[in-house]
Coordinates of C-alpha atoms and ligand atoms in Angstrom, one line a residue:
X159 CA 0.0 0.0 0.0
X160 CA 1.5 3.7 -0.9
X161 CA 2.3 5.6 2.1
X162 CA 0.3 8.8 2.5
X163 CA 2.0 11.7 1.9
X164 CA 3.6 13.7 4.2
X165 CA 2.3 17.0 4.7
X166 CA 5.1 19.9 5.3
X167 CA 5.3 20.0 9.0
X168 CA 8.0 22.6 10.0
X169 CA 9.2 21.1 13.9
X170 CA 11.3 23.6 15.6
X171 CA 14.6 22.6 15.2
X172 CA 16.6 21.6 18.4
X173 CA 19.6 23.9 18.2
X174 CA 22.6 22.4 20.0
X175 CA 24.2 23.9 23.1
X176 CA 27.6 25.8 21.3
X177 CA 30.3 26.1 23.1
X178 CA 32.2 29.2 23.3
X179 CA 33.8 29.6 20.2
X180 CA 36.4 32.5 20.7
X181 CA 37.7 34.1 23.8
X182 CA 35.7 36.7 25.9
X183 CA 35.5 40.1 23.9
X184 CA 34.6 43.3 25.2
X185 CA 32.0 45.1 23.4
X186 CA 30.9 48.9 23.1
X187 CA 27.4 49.3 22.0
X188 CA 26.7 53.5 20.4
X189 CA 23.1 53.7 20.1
X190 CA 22.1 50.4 23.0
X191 CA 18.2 52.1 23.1
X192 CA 17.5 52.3 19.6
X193 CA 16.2 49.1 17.5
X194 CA 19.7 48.1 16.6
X195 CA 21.1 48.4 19.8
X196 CA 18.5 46.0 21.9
X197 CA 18.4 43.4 19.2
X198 CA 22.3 43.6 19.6
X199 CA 21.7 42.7 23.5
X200 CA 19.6 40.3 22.7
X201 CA 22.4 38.4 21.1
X202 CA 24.8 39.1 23.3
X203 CA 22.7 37.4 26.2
X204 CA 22.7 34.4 24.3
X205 CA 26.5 34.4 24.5
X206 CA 27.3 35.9 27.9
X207 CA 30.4 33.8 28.0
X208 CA 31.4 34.8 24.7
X209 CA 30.7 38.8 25.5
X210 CA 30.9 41.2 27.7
X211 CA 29.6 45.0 27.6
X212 CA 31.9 47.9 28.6
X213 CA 29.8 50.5 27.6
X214 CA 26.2 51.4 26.0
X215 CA 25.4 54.8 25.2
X216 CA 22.0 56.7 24.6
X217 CA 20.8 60.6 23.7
X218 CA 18.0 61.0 26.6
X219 CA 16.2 57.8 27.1
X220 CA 17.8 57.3 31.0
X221 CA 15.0 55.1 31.8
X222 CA 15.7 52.0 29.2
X223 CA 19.7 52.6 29.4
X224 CA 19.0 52.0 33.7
X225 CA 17.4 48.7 32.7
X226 CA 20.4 47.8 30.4
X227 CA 23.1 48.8 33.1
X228 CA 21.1 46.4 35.5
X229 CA 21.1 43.7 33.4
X230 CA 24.5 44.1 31.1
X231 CA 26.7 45.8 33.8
X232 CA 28.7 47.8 31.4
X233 CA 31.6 49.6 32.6
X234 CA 30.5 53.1 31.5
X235 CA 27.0 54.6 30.6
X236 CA 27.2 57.7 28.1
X237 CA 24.2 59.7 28.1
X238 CA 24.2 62.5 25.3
X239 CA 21.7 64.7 26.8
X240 CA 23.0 66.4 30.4
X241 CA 19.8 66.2 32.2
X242 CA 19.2 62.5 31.3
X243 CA 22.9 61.8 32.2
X244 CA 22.4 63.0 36.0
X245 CA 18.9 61.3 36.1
X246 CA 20.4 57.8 35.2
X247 CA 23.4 58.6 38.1
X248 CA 20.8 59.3 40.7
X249 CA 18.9 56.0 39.8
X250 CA 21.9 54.2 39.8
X251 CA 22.9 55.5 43.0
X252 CA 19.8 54.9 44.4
X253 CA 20.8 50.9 43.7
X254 CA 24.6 51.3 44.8
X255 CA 25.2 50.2 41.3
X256 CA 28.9 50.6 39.6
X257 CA 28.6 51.6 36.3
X258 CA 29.8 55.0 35.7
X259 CA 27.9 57.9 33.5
X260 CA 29.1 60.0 31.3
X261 CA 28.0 62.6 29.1
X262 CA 29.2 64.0 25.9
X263 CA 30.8 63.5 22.8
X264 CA 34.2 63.0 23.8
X265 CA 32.5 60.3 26.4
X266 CA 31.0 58.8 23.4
X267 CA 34.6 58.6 21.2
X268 CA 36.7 57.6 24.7
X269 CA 34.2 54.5 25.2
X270 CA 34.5 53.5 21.4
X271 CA 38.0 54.0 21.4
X272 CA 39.1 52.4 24.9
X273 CA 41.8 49.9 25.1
X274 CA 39.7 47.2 26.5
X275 CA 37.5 47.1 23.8
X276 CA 37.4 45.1 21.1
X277 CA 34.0 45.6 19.3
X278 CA 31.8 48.9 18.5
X279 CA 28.2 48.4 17.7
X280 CA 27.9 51.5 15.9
X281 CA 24.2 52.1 15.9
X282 CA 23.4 55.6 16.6
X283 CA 20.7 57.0 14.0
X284 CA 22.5 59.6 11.8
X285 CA 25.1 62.3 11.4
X286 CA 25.3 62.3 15.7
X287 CA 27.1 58.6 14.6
X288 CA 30.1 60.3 12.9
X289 CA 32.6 61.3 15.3
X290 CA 32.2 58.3 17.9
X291 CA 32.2 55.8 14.6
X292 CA 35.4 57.6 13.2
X293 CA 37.0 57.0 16.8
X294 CA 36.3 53.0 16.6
X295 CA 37.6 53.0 13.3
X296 CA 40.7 55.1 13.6
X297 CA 41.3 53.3 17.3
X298 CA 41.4 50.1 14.6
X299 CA 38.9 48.3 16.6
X300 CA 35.9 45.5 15.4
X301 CA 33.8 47.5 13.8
X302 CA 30.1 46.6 13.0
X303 CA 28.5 49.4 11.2
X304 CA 24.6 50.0 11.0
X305 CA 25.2 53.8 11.4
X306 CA 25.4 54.3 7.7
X307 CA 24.7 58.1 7.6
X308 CA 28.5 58.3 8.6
X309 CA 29.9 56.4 5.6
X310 CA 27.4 58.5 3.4
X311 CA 28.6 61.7 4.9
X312 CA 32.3 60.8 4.5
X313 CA 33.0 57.8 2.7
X314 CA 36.3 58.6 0.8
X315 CA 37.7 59.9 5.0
X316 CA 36.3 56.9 6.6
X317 CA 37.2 54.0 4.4
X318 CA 41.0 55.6 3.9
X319 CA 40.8 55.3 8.1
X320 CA 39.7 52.1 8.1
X321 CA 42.4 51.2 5.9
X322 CA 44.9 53.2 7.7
X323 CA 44.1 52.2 11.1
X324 CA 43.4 48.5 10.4
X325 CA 39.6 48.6 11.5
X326 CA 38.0 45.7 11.0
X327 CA 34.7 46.6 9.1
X328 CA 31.4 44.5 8.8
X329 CA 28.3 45.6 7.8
X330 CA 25.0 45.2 9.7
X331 CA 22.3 46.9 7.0
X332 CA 21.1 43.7 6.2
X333 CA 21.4 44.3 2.4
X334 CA 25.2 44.9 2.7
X335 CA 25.8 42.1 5.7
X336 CA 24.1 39.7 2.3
X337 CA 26.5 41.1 0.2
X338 CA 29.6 40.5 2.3
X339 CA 28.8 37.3 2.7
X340 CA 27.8 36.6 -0.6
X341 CA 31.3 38.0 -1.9
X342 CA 34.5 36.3 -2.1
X343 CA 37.1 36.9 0.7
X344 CA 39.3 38.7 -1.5
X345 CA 36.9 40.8 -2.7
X346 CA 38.9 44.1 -1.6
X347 CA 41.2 43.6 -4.5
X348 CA 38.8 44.8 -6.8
X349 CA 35.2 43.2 -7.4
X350 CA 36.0 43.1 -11.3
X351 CA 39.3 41.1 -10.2
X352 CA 37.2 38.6 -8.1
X353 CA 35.0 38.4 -11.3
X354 CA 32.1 40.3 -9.9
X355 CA 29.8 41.9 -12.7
X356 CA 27.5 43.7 -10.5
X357 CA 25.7 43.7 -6.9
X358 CA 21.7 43.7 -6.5
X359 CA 20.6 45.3 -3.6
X360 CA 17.2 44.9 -2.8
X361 CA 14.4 47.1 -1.4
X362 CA 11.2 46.0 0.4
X363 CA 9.6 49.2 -1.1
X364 CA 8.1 50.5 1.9
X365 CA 4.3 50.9 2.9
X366 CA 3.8 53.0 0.0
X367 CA 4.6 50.9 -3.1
X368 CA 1.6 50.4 -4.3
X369 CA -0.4 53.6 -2.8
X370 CA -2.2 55.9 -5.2
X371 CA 0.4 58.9 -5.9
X372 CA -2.3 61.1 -5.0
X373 CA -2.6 59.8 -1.5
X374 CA 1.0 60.2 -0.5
X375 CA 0.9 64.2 0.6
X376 CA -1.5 63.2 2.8
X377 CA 0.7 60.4 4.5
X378 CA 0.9 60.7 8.6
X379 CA 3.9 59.7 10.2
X380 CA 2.7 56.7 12.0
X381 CA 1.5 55.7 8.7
X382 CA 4.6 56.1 7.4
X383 CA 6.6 54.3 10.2
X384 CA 4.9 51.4 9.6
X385 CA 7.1 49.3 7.8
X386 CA 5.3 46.1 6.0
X387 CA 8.9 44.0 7.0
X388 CA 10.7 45.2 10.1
X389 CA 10.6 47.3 13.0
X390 CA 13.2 50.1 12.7
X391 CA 13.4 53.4 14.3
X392 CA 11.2 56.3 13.2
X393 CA 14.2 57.7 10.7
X394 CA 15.1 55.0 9.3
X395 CA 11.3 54.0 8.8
X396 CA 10.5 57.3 7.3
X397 CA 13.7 56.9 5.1
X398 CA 12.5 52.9 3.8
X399 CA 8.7 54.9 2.6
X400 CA 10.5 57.7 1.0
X401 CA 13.1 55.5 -0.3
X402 CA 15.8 57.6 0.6
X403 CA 17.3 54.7 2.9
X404 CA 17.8 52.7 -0.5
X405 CA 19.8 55.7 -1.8
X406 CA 21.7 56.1 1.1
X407 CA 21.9 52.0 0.8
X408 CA 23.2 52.3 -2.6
X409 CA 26.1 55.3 -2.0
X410 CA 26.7 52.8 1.6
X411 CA 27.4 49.8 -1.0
X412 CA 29.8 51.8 -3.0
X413 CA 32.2 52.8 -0.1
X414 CA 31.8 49.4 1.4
X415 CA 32.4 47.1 -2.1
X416 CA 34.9 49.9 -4.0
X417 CA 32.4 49.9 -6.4
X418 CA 30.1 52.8 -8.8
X419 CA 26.4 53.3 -8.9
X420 CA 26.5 52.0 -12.5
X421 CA 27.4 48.2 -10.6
X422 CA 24.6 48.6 -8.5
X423 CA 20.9 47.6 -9.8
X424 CA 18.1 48.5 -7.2
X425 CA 15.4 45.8 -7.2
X426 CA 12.2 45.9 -5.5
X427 CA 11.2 42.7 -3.6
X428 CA 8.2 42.9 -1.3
X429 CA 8.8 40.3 1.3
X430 CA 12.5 40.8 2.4
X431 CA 13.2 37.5 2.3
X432 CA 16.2 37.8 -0.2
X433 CA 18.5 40.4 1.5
X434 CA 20.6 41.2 -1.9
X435 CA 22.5 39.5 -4.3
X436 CA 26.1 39.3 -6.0
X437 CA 25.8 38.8 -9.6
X438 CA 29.5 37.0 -11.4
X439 CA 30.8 37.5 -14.5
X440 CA 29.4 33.5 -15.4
X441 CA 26.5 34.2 -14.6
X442 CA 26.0 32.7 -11.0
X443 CA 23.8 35.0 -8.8
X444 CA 24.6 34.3 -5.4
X445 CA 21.3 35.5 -2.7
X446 CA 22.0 35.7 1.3
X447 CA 18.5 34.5 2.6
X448 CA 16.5 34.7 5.9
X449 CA 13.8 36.0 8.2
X450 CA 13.5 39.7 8.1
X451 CA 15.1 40.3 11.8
X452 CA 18.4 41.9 12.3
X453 CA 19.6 39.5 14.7
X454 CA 20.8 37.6 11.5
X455 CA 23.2 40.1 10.7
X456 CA 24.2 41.3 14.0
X457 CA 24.9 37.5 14.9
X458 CA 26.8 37.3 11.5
X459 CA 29.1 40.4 11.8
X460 CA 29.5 39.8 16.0
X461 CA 30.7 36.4 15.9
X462 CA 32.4 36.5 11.7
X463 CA 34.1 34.7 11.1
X464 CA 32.8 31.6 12.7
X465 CA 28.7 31.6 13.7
X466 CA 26.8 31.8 16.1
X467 CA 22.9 31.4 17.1
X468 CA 20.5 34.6 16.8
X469 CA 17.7 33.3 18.3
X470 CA 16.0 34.2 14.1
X471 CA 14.2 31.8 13.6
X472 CA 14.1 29.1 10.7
X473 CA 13.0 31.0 7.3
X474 CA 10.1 28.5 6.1
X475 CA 10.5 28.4 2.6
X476 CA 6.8 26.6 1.9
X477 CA 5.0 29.5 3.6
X478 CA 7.1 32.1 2.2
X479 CA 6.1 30.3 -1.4
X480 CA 7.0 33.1 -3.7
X481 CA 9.6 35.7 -4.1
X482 CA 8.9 38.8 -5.9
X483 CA 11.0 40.9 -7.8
X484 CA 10.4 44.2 -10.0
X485 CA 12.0 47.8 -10.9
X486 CA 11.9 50.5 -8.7
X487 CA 9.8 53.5 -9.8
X488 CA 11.5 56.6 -9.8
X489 CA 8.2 58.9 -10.0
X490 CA 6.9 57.6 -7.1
X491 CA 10.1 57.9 -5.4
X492 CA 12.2 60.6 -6.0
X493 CA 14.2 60.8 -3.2
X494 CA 15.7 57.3 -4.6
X495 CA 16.6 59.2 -7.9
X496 CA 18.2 62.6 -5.7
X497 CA 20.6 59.8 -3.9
X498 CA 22.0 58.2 -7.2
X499 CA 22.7 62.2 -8.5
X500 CA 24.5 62.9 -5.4
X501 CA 26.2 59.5 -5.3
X502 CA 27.5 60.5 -9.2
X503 CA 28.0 63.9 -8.1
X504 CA 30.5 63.5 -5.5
X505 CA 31.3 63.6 -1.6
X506 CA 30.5 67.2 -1.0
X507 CA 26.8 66.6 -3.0
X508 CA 26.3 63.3 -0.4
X509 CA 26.9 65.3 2.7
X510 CA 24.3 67.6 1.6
X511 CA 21.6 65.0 0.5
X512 CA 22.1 62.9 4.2
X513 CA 21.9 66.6 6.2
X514 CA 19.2 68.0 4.0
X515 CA 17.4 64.5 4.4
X516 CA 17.4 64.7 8.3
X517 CA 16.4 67.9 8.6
X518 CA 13.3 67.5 6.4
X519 CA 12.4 64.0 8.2
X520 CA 12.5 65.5 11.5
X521 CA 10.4 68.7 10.0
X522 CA 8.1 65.6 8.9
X523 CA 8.1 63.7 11.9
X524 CA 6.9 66.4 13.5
X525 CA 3.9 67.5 11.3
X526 CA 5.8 70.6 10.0
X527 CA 6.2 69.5 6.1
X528 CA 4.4 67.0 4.2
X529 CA 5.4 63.2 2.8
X530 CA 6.4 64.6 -0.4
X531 CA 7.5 67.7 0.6
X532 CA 10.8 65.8 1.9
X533 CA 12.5 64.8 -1.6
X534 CA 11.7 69.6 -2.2
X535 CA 13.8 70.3 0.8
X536 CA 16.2 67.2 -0.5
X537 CA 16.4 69.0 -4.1
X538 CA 16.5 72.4 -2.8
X539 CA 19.4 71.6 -0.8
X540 CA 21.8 69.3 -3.0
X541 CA 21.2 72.0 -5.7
X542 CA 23.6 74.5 -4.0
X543 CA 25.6 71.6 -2.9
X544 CA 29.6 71.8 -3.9
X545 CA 30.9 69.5 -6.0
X546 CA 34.3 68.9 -4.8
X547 CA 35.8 66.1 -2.2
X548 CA 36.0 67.1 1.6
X549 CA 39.6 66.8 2.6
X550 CA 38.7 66.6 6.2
X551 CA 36.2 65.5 8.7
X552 CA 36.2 69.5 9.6
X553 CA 35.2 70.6 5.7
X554 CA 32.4 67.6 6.1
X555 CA 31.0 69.1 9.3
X556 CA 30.9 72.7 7.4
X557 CA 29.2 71.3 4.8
X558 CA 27.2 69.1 6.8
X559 CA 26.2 72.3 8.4
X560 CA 25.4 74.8 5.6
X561 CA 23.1 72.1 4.2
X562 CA 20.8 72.2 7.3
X563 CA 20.9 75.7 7.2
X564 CA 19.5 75.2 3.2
X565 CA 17.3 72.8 4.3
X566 CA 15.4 74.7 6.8
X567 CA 15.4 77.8 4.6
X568 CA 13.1 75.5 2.2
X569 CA 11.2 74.1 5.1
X570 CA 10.1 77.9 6.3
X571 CA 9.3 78.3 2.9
X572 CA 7.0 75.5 2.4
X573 CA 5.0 76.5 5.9
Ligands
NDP172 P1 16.8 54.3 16.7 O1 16.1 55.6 16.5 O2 15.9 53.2 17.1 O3 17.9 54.4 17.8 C1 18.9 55.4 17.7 C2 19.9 55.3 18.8 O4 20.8 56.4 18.7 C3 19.3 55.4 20.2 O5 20.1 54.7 21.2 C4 19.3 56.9 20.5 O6 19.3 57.3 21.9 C5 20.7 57.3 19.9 N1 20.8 58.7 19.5 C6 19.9 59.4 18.8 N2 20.3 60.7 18.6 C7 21.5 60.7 19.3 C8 22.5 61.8 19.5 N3 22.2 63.0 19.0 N4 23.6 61.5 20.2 C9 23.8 60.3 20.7 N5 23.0 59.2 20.5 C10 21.8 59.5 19.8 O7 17.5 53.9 15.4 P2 17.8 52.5 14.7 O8 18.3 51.6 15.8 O9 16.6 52.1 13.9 O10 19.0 52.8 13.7 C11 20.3 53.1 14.1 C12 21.2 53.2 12.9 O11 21.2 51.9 12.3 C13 20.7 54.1 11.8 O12 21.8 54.7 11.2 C14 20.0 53.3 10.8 O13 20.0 53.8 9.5 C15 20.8 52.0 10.9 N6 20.0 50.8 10.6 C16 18.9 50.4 11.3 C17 18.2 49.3 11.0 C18 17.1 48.8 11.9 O14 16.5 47.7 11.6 N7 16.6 49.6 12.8 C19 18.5 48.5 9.8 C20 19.7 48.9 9.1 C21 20.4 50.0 9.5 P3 17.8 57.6 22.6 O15 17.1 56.2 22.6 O16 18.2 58.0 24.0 O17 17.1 58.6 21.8
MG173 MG1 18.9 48.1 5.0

């Protein structure tokens, strides 16, 4: 008699107990209250024999960095914002606890930069991510980069450090971790050398993709925060609807893989399954697969290069059932089309597209400018935008600078 058919049962798979893999390494974690940062505790706690925290840092949330300093016990605490800094002392003094707060940039850099450390999280949201990032980097520590704003910014400056200093850079955007690993390990002697044609970095699209164009002046920004895919911080979010985040994605790749926009094919595919491909000269496409949760990639880039478990679980390949793919639209996005002019434009033109951009999504966020108004301000900014190479992290802060000053010039005209 036949045997029945088996249906597709997926049975949690029984992960075995891993030993510690490499010795204890000290970790710094910029940014520990934002998305990135507590999905990068969450793997950390899975390997508390393997890690241990010397320091998280946060702007003003003192509340969620006191729960972290209960339960991490870093060395130092740096608190951005003053006020929050002296609340978190008192509440930590209130529990005789050790870790010491700080406050201020230089705190920032001095815990990224320690001797004791041996890997920087960098996950604080934007340009604030520069200087602390730059300090990792030029103190040639492990550094795992989800702070992309600061390669936009300065690319040609920070890559040259990383070189310099020999920083060890991996990327946690999970569209560049899929690269990396989808690339060979030699792939820093030249992508055409390694026989790489071209790299396809994929987009979810956003909540909008489909919306009627009509509808989008009207967008709020909870609406627009609601990513179909993952759960990011309210930037980031409002950078995945406009698109802008697959701009700054695409000038990001560039830095990171040594390559041009013209090697770089954007491709639209709703259910972030496929996190981006490498395309070779024979035509193999290699894809980096998985759930849509960044613990992937934080695992990847924490432990690289041996592995270790993320608590992600196992991508079911029956229920996910189909993978689409299709071509961005540049009408509906034009913030996508002002990133790949600034990325052919040059260093000084990319400066002014990330400042201009976080001005006009803070002016968004807080109901000052509409959803499409963002990609004016963008326009109006990067027009008067120089088109020369910063020679130093000072001319990148001047530009950085005069292009919020543009920016918010447009903004009072638009309200
Ligand atoms: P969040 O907004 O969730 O968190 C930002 C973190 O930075 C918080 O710890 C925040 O502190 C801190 N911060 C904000 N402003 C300052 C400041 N002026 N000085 C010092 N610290 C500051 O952002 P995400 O975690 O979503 O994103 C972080 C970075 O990672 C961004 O560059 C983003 O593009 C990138 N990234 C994020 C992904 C995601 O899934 N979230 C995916 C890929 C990349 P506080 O909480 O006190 O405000
Ligand atoms: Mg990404």
């Amino acid at each position: 008699m036949q045997e029945p058919i088996q249906e597709h049962i997926q049975e949690p798979i029984q992960e075995p107990i891993q030993e510690p893999i490499q010795e204890l390494q000290w970790i710094t974690v910029l940014g520990a209250t934002g998305s990135i940062g507590v999905n990068t505790l969450d793997v950390i706690s899975r390997h508390r024999d393997c890690y241990r925290v010397f320091a998280l840092t946060a702007n003003t949330q003192f509340d969620k960095l006191f729960e972290q300093c209960c339960e991490y016990q870093p060395v130092y605490a740096v608190m951005s914002d003053e006020s929050a800094a002296d609340k978190l002392r008192q509440r930590l003094a209130e529990i005789n606890h050790t870790t010491q707060v700080l406050t201020g940039e230089r705190a920032q850099c001095d815990v990224a930069e320690a001797d004791r450390v041996d890997v920087v999280m960098a996950a604080i949201v934007g340009a604030a991510g520069l200087e602390a990032t730059l300090a990792a980097v030029r103190a040639g520590k492990k550094v795992l980069l989800a702070n992309k704003e600061s390669l936009v910014m300065a690319g040609q400056l920070f890559m040259d450090a990383v070189t310099e200093h020999g920083a060890v850079l991996l990327p946690i955007d999970s569209e560049h971790n899929a690269i990396y690993q989808c690339m060979p390990g030699d792939y820093r002697s030249g992508l055409s050398q390694v026989g790489v044609r071209r790299i396809l970095l994929t987009a979810s699209g956003g909540p909008f993709r489909e919306a009627a164009l009509s509808e989008l002046a009207a967008v709020t920004p909870d609406q627009a925060c609601a990513h179909p895919n993952w759960r990011m911080g309210k930037k980031i979010s409002v950078d995945s609807a406009t698109m802008m985040n697959k701009g700054l994605e695409l000038i990001e790749a560039c830095w990171l893989f040594d390559t041009t926009p013209d090697h770089v094919d954007i491709v639209i595919h709703p259910q972030s399954v496929v996190h981006s491909m490498v395309e070779y000269i024979d035509g193999s496409v290699l894809a980096q697969m998985g759930n849509p949760d960044m613990r992937t990639p934080i695992a990847h880039a924490l432990a690289w290069p041996d592995r270790i478990q993320s608590g992600v679980s196992s991508l079911d390949i029956i229920a996910t059932a189909r993978l689409d793919f299709e071509a961005p639209d540049y009408e509906r996005f034009p913030c996508l089309s002002l990133a790949v002019q600034a990325a052919r434009q040059g260093g000084m033109a990319m400066v002014s597209l990330n400042a201009a951009n976080e001005v006009a999504v803070a002016a968004f966020l807080e109901e000052a400018i509409r959803f499409n108004q963002i990609a004016q301000v963008v326009e109006v900014a990067l027009e008067q935008a120089e088109n020369n190479e910063p020679r130093d992290i000072d001319e990148v802060k001047r530009a950085d600078f005069e292009a919020r000053q543009r920016a918010l010039i447009a903004i009072s005209r638009l309200t």
